[in-house]
CSV table of C-alpha atoms and ligand atoms in Angstrom, one decimal:
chain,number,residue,atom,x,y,z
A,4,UNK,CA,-82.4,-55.7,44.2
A,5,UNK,CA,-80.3,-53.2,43.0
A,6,UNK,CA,-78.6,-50.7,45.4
A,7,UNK,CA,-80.2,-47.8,43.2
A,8,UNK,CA,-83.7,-49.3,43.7
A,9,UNK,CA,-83.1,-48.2,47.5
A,10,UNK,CA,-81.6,-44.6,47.0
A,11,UNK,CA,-84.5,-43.8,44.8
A,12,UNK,CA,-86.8,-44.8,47.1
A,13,UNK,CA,-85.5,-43.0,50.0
A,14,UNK,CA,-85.3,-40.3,47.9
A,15,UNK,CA,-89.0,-40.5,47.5
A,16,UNK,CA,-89.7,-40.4,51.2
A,17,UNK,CA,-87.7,-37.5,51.7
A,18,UNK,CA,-89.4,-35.5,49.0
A,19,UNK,CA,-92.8,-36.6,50.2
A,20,UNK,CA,-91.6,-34.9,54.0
A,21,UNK,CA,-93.1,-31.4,54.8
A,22,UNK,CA,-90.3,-28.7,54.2
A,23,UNK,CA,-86.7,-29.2,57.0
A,24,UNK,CA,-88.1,-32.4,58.4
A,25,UNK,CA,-86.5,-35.9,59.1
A,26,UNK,CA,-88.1,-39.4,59.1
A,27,UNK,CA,-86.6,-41.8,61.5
A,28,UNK,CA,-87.3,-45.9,60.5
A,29,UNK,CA,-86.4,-48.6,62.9
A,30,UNK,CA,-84.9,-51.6,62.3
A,31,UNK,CA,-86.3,-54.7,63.9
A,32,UNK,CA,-84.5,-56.2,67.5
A,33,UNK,CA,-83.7,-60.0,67.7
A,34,UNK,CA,-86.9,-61.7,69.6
A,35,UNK,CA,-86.2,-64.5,72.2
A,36,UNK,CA,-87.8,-68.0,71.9
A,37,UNK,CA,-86.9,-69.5,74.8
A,38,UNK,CA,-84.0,-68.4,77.4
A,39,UNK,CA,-81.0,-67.8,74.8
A,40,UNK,CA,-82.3,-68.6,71.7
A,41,UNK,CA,-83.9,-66.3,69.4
A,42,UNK,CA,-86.6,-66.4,66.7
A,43,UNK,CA,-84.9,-66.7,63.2
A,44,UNK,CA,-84.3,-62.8,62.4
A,45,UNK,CA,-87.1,-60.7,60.3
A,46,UNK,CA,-86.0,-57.2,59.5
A,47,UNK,CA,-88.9,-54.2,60.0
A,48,UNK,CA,-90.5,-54.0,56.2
A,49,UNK,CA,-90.0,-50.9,56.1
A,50,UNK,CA,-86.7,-50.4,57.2
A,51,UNK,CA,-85.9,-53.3,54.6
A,52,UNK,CA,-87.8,-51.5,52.1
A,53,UNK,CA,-85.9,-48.2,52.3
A,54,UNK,CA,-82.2,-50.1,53.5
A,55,UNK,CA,-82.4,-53.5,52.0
A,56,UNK,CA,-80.4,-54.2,55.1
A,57,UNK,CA,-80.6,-57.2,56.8
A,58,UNK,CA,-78.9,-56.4,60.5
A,59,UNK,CA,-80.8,-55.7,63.9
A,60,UNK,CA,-80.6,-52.6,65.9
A,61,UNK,CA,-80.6,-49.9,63.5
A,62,UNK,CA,-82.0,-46.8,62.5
A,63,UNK,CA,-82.3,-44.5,58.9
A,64,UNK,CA,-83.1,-41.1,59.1
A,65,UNK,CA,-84.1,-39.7,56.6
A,66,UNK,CA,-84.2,-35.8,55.9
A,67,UNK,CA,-85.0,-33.2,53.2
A,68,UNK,CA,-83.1,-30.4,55.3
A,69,UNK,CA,-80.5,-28.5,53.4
A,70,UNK,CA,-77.7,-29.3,56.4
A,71,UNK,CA,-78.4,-33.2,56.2
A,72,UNK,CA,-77.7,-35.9,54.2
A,73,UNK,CA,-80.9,-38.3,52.4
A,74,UNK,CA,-80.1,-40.7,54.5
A,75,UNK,CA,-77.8,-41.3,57.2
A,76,UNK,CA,-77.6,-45.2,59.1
A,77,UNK,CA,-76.7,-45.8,62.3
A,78,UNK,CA,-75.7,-49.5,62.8
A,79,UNK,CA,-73.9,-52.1,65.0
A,80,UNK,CA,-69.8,-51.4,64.9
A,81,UNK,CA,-67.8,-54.6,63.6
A,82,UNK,CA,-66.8,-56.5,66.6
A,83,UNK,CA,-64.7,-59.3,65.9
A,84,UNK,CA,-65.0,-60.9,69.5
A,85,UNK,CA,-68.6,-60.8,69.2
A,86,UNK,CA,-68.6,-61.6,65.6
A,87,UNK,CA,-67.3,-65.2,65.9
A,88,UNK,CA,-70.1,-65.8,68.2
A,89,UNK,CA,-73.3,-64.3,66.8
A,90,UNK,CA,-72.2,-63.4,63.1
A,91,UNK,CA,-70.9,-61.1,60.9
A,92,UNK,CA,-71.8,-57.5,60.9
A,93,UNK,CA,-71.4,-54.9,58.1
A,94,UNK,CA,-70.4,-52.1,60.0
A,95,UNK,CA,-70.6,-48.3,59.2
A,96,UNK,CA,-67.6,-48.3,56.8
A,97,UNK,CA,-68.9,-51.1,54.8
A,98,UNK,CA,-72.7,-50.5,54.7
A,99,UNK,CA,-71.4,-46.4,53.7
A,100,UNK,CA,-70.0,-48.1,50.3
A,101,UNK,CA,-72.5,-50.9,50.0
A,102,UNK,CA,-75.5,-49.2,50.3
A,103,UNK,CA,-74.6,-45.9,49.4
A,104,UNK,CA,-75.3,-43.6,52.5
A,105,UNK,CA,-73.5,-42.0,55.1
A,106,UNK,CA,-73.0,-44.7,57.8
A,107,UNK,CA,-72.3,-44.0,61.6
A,108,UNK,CA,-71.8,-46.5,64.9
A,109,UNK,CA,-74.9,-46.8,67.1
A,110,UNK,CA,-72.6,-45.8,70.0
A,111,UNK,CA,-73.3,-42.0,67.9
A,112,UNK,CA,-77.1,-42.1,67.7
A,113,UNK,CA,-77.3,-40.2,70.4
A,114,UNK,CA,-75.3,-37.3,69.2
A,115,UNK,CA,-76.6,-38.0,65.2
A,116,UNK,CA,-80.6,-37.9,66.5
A,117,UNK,CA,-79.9,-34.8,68.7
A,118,UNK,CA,-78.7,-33.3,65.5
A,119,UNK,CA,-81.4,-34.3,62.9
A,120,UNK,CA,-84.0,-33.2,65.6
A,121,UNK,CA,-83.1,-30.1,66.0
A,122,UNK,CA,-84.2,-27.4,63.6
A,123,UNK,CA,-86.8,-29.9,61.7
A,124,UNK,CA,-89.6,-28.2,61.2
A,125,UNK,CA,-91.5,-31.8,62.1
A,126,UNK,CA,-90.3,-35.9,62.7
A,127,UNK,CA,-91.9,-38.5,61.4
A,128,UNK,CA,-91.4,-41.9,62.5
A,129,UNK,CA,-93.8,-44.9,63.9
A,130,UNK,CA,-96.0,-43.2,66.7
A,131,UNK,CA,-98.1,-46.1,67.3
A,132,UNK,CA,-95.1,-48.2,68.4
A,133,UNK,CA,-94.1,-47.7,72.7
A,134,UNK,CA,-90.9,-48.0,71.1
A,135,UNK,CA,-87.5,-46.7,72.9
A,136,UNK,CA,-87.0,-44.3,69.6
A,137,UNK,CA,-90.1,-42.8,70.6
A,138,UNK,CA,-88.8,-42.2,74.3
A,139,UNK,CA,-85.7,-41.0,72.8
A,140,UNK,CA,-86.6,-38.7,70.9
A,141,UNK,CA,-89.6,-37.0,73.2
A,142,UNK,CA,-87.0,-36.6,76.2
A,143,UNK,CA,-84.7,-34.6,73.3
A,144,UNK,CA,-87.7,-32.7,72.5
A,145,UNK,CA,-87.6,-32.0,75.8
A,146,UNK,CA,-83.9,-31.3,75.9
A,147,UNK,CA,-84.3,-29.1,72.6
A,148,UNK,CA,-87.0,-26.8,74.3
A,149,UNK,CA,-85.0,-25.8,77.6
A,150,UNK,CA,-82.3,-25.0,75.2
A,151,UNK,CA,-84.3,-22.5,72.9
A,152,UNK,CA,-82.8,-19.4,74.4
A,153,UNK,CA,-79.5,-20.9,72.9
A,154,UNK,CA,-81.0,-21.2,69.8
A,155,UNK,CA,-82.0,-24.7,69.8
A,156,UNK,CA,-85.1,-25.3,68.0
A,157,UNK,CA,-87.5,-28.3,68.6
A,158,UNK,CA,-89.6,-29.8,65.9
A,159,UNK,CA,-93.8,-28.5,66.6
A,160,UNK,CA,-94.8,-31.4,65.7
A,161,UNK,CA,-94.4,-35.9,65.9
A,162,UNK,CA,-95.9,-37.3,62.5
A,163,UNK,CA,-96.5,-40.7,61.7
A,164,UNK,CA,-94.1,-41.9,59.4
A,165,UNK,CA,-96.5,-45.2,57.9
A,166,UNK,CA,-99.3,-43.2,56.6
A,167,UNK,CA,-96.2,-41.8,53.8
A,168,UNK,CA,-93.9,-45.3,53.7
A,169,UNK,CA,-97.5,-47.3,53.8
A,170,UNK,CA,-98.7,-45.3,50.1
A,171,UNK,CA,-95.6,-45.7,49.2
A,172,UNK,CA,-95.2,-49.8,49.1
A,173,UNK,CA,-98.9,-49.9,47.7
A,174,UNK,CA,-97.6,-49.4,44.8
A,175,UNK,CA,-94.7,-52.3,43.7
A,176,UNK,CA,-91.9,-51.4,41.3
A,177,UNK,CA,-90.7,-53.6,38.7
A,178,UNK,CA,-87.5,-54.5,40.9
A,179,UNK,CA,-90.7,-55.7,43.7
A,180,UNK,CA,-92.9,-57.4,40.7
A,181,UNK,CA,-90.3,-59.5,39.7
A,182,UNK,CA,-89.4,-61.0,43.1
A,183,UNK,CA,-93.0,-61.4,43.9
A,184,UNK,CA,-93.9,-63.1,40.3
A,185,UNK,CA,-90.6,-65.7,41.7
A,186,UNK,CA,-92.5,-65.9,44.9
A,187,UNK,CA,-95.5,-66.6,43.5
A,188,UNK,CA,-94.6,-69.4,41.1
A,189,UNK,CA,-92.4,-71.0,44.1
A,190,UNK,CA,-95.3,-71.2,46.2
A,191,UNK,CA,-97.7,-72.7,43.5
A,192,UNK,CA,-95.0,-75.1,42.8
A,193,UNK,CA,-95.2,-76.2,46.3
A,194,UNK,CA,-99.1,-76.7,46.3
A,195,UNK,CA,-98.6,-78.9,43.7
A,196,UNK,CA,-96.1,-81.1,45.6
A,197,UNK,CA,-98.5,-81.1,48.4
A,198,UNK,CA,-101.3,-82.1,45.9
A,199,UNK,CA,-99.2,-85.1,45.1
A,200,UNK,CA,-97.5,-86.5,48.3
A,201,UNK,CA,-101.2,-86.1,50.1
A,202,UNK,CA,-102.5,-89.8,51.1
A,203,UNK,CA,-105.0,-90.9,53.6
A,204,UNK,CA,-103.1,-91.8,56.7
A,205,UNK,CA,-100.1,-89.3,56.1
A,206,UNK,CA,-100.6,-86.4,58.2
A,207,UNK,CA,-100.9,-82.6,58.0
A,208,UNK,CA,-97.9,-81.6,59.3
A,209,UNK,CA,-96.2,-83.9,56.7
A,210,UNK,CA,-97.9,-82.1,53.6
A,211,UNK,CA,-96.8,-78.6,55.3
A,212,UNK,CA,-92.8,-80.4,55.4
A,213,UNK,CA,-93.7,-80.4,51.7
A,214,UNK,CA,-94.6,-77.4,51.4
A,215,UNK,CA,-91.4,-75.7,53.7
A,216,UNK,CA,-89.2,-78.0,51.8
A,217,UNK,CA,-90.1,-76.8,48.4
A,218,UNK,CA,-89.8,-73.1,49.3
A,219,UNK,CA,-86.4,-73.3,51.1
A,220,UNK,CA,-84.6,-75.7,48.3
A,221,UNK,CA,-85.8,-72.6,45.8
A,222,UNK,CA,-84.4,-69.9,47.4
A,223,UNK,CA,-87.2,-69.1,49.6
A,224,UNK,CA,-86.0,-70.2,53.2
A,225,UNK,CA,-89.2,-69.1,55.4
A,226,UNK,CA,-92.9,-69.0,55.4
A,227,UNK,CA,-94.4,-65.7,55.0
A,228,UNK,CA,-96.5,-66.8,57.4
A,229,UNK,CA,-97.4,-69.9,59.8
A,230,UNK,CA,-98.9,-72.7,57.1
A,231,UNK,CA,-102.6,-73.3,57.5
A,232,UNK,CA,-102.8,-77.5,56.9
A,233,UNK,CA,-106.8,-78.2,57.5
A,234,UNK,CA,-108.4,-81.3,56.8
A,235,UNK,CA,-111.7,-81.9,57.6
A,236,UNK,CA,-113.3,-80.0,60.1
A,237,UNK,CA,-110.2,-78.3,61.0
A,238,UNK,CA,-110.7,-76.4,57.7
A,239,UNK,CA,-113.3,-74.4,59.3
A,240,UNK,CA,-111.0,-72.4,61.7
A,241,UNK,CA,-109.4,-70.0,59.7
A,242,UNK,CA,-106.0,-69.8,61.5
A,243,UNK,CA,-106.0,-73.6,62.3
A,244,UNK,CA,-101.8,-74.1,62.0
A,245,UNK,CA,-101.7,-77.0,64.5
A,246,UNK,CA,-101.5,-79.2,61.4
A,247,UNK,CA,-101.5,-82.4,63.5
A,248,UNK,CA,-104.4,-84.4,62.6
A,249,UNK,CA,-104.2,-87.8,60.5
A,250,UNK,CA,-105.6,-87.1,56.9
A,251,UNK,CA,-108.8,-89.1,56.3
A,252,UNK,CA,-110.1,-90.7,53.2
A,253,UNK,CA,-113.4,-88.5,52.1
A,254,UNK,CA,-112.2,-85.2,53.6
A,255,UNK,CA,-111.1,-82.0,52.2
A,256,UNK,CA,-107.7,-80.3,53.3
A,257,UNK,CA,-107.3,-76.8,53.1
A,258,UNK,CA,-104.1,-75.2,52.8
A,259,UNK,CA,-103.3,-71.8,52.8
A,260,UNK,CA,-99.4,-71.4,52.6
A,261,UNK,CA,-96.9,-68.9,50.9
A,262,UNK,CA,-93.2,-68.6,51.1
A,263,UNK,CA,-91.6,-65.6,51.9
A,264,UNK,CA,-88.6,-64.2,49.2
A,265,UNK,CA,-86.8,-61.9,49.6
A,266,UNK,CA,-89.0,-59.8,52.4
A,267,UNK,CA,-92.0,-60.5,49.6
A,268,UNK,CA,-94.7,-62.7,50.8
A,269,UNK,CA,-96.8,-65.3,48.2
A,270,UNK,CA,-100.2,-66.2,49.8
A,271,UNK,CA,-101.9,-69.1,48.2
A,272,UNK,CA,-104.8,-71.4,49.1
A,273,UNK,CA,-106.2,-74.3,47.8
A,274,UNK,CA,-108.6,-76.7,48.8
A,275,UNK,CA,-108.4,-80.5,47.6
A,276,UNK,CA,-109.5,-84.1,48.1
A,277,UNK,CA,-107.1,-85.7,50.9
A,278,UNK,CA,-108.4,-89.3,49.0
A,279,UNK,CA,-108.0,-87.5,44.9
A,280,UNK,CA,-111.6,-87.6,43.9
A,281,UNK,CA,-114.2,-84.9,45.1
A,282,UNK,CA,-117.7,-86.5,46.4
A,283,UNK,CA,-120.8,-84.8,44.8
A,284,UNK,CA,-121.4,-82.4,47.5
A,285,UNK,CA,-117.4,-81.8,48.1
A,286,UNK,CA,-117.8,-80.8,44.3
A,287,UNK,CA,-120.7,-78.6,44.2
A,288,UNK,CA,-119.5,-76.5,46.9
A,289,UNK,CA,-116.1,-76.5,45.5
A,290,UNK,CA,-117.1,-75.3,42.2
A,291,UNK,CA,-119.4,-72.8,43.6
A,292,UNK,CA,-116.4,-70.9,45.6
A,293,UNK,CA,-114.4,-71.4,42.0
A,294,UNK,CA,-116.8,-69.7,40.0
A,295,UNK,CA,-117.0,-66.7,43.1
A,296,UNK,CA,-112.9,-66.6,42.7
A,297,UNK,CA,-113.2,-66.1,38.8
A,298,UNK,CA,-115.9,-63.1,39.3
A,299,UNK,CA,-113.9,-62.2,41.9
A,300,UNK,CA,-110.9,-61.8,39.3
A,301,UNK,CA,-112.7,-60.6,36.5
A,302,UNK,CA,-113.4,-57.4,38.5
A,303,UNK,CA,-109.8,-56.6,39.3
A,304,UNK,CA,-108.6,-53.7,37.0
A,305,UNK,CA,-107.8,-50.5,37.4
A,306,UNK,CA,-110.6,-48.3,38.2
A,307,UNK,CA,-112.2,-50.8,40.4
A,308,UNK,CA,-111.7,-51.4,44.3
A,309,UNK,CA,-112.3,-54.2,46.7
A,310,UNK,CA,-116.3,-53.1,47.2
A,311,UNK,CA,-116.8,-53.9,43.7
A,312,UNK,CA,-114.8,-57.4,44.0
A,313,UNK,CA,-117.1,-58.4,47.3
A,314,UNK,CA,-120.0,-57.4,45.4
A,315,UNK,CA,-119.0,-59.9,42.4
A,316,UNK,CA,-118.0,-62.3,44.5
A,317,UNK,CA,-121.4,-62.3,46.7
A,318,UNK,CA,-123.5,-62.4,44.0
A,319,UNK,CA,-122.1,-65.5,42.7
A,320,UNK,CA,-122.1,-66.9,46.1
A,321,UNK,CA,-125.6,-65.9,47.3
A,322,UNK,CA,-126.7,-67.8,44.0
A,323,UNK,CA,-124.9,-70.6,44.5
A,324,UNK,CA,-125.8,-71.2,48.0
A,325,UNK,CA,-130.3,-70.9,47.3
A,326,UNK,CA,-129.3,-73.1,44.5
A,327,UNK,CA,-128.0,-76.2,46.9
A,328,UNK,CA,-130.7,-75.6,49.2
A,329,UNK,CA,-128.0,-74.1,51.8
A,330,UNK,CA,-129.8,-70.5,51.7
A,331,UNK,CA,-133.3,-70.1,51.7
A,332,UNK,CA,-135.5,-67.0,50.5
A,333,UNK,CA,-135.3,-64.6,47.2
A,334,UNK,CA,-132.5,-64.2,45.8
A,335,UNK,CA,-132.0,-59.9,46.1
A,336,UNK,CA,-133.1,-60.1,50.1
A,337,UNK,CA,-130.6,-62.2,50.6
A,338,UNK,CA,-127.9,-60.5,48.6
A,339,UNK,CA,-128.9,-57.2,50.4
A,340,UNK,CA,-128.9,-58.8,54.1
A,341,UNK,CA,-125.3,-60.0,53.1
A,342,UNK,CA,-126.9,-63.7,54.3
A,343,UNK,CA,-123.8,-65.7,52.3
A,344,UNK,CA,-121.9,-64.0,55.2
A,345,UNK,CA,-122.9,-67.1,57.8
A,346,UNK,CA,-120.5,-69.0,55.6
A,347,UNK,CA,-118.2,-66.8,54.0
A,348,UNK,CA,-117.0,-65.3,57.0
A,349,UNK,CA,-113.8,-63.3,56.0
A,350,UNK,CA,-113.2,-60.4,53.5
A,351,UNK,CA,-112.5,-61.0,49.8
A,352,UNK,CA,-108.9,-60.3,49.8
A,353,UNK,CA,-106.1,-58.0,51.0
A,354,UNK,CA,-102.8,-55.6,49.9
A,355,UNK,CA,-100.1,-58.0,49.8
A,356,UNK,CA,-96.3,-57.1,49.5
A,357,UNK,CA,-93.7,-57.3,52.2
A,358,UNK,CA,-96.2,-58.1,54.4
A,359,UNK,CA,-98.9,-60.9,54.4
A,360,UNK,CA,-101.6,-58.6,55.1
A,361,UNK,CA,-99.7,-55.4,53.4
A,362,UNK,CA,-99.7,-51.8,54.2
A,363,UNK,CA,-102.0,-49.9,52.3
A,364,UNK,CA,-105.3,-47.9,52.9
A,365,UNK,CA,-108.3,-49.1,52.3
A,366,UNK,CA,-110.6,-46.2,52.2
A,367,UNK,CA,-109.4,-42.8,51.4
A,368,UNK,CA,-111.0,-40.0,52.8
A,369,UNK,CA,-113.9,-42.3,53.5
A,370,UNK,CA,-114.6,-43.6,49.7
A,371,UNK,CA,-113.1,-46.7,48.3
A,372,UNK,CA,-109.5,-46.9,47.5
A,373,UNK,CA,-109.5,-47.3,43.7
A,374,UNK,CA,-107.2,-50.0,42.4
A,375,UNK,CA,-104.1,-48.8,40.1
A,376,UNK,CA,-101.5,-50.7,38.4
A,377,UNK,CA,-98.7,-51.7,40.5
A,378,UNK,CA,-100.6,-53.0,43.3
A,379,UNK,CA,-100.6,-56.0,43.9
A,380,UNK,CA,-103.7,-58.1,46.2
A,381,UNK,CA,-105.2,-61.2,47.1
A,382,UNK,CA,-108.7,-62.5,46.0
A,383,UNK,CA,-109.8,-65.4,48.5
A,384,UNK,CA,-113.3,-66.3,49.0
A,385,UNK,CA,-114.2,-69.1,50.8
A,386,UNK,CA,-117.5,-71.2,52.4
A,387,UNK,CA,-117.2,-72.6,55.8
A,388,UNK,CA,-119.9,-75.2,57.2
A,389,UNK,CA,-119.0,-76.5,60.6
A,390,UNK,CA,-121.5,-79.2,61.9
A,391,UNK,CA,-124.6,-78.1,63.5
A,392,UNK,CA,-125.2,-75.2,60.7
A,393,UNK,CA,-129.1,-74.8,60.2
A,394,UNK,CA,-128.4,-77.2,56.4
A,395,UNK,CA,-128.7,-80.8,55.9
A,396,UNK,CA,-125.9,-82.2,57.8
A,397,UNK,CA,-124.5,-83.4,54.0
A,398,UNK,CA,-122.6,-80.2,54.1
A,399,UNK,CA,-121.6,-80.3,57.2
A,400,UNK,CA,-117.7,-79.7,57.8
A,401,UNK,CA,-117.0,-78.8,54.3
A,402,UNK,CA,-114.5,-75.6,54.2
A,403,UNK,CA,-113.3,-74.4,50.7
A,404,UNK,CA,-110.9,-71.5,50.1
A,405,UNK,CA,-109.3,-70.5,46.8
A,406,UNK,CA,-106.8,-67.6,46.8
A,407,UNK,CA,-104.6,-65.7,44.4
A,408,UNK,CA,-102.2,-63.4,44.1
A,409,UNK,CA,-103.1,-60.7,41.4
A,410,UNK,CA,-101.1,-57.8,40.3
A,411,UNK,CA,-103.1,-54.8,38.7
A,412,UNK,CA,-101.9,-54.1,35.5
A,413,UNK,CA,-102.6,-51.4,32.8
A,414,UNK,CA,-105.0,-54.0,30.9
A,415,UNK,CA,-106.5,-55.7,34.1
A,416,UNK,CA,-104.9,-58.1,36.3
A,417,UNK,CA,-102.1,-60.6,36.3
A,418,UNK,CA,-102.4,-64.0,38.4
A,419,UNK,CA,-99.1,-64.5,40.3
A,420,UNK,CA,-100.4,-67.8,41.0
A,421,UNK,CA,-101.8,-69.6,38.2
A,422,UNK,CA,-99.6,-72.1,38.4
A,423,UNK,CA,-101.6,-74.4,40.8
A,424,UNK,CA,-104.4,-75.9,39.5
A,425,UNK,CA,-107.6,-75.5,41.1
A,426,UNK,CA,-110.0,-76.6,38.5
A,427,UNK,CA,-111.9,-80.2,40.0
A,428,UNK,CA,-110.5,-81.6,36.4
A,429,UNK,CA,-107.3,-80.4,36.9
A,430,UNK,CA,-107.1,-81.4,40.7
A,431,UNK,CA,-107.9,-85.1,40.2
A,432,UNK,CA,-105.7,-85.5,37.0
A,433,UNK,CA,-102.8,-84.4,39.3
A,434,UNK,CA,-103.6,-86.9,42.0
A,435,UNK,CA,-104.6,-89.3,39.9
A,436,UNK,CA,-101.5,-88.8,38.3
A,437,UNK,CA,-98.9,-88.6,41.2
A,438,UNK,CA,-101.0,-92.2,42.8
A,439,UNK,CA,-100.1,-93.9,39.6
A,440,UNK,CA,-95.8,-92.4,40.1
A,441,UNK,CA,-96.6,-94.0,43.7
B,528,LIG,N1,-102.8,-66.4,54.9
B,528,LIG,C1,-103.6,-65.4,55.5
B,528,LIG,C2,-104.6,-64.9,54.6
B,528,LIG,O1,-105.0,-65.5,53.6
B,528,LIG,O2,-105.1,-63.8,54.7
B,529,MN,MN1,-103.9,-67.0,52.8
B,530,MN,MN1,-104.7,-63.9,52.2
């Protein structure tokens, strides 16, 4: 992204502050795995949102105050002892130029914090983290007020930064749209591949090596998050990532996996024969949770809001399911008493962005939050039957999810994801087709 992308966005923060305030953003702290090795790095999203930044242990303040810069970073010093071990750092001198703010060591966060602190009317930073900013910065508080007779001045009051950086990334800007679009086709690329190495007798893990494979040779190195590989029964637990069952001729596999670029996560699911041919019940309930994604779709333009995409989605559902037999009574009772719930058991979709499950209200001021163009969200329905449901055991272990990525656009929407088939047709041609290479 370019460098301007970030200036303009801190920009935006500070002007969104109350009058001679400062917003402080952490970055994120290396996290051990076992003894003394560490969890491959993910930088805070929004630190890398404002910073684009990619080093631990750091901090952005940001300030609208007359005496301060925008932005000022404090970050590790260049330490060529330690850099031979661990990596390279930037360093203040470097990161000043390269991302075009005034840069100081950590060793001076201290003094710097102290500084920004005092005067600003209020600071805004992540209250609902125990974090050692938050320590920090209470005990100069503290420090500030037995220091007001020498004109110190402490800030009234502590505001929570994400409610400001959290409206902020619901909306995506081109720069955003572009990398996600990338993410987005990478990931549907690598559903395919996991559509055509799938056999009976290969095993979950292996279609998820597929999948990891796929992302990192195009540029996307890591999951966005831990890849859900279900077949089977194991399709009915909804955060089932042991992935290390055999696949068996006659199941379903579910797999819900997106790679991560560039901080931007792609979350896709798809649902497919693990033999290439759906059985009649395997399709029914399959096209069923199709036709609840496409009303699901339909409804995403600006002006609507994830209510009126449940509600579409529902309907269809409801429907479907006292059409198979699978709910029983009339039709509005049913709808009203939410009964499709028993099998759809999670919501219709979520923000997506830097994060899987993205920042982003919900509700505002207790009514819907309306959907406008730049935001970008999932739509996921799915049915879940785990043996022993009160229908004929023919359904029994069937679990079907479809999700999308859709950005809201001035006409409508845009699926991010299109790429991956997930018509029955379209499925089985691409089997068939990749059985035949075999
Ligand atoms: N992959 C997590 C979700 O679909 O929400
Ligand atoms: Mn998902
Ligand atoms: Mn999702």
């Amino acid at each position: 992204m370019e460098n301007s992308v970030f200036v303009q966005r801190r920009a935006q923060l500070a002007a969104a502050l109350q009058p001679d305030s400062v917003a402080l953003i952490s970055a994120a702290s290396e996290q051990t795995r076992s003894r003394d090795t560490e969890y491959p790095f993910r930088q805070h999203s929004d630190f890398w949102y404002y910073t684009g930044f990619n080093e631990p242990d750091a901090l952005l303040i940001i300030s609208n105050r007359a005496d301060l810069p925008v932005a000022q970073l404090l970050c590790r010093d260049k330490d060529p002892a330690q850099e031979v071990w661990q990596g390279r750092r930037l360093g203040p001198a470097a990161a000043s130029e390269t991302l075009q703010l005034q840069a100081a060591a950590l060793t001076e966060q201290s003094s710097l914090l102290l500084q920004a602190i005092n005067g600003s009317s209020r600071v805004y930073l992540d209250i609902t983290e125990n974090s050692a900013l938050l320590h920090q910065v209470t005990a100069q508080i503290q420090l500030l007020k037995q220091r007001e007779k020498r004109g110190d001045k402490a800030p009234a009051q502590l505001v929570d930064v994400t409610q400001l950086t959290a409206a902020q990334r619901l909306i995506k800007d081109q720069s955003e749209i572009a990398v996600m679009r990338r993410a987005g086709e990478i990931s549907a690329q690598a559903h395919i591949r996991a559509m055509q190495y799938c056999r009976p007798g290969r095993f979950e893990y292996q279609l998820e090596a597929e999948i990891l494979h796929h992302f990192a040779l195009n540029g996307a190195r890591y999951p966005a998050y831990n890849s859900i590989v279900g077949s089977g029964e194991n399709g009915c637990i909804l955060h089932y990532t042991d992935n290390s069952s055999e696949l068996k001729a006659g199941d379903l596999v579910l797999i819900d996996a997106g790679c991560e670029l560039a901080g931007y996560a792609a979350d896709i699911s798809r649902t497919f024969p693990v033999a290439g041919k759906f059985s009649p019940e395997q399709a029914e309930l399959y096209q069923l949770v199709l036709d609840a994604q496409y009303a699901a779709c339909n409804a995403v333009q600006p002006g609507s809001n994830f209510a009126k995409v449940t509600a579409a989605a529902e309907q269809v559902l409801t429907e479907g399911l006292l059409g198979l037999g699978i709910l029983q009574g009339e039709l509005q009772q049913l709808i009203s008493d939410k009964a499709c719930k028993q099998y759809f058991i999670h919501g219709i979709g979520h923000w997506l962005g830097l994060d899987v499950h993205d920042v982003g209200a919900y509700k505002v001021k207790g009514e819907e939050q309306t959907f406008m163009p730049g935001m970008v969200l999932t739509i996921e329905p799915g049915l879940y039957i785990p043996a022993g449901s009160p229908t004929e055991p023919r359904w029994w272990d069937l679990a079907i999810r479809i999700e999308d990525n859709l950005l809201v656009t001035a006409e409508g929407h845009e699926n991010l994801t299109t790429a991956v088939p997930k018509e029955i047709e379209a499925i089985e041609q691409l089997m068939a087709a990749a059985d035949a290479g075999n």
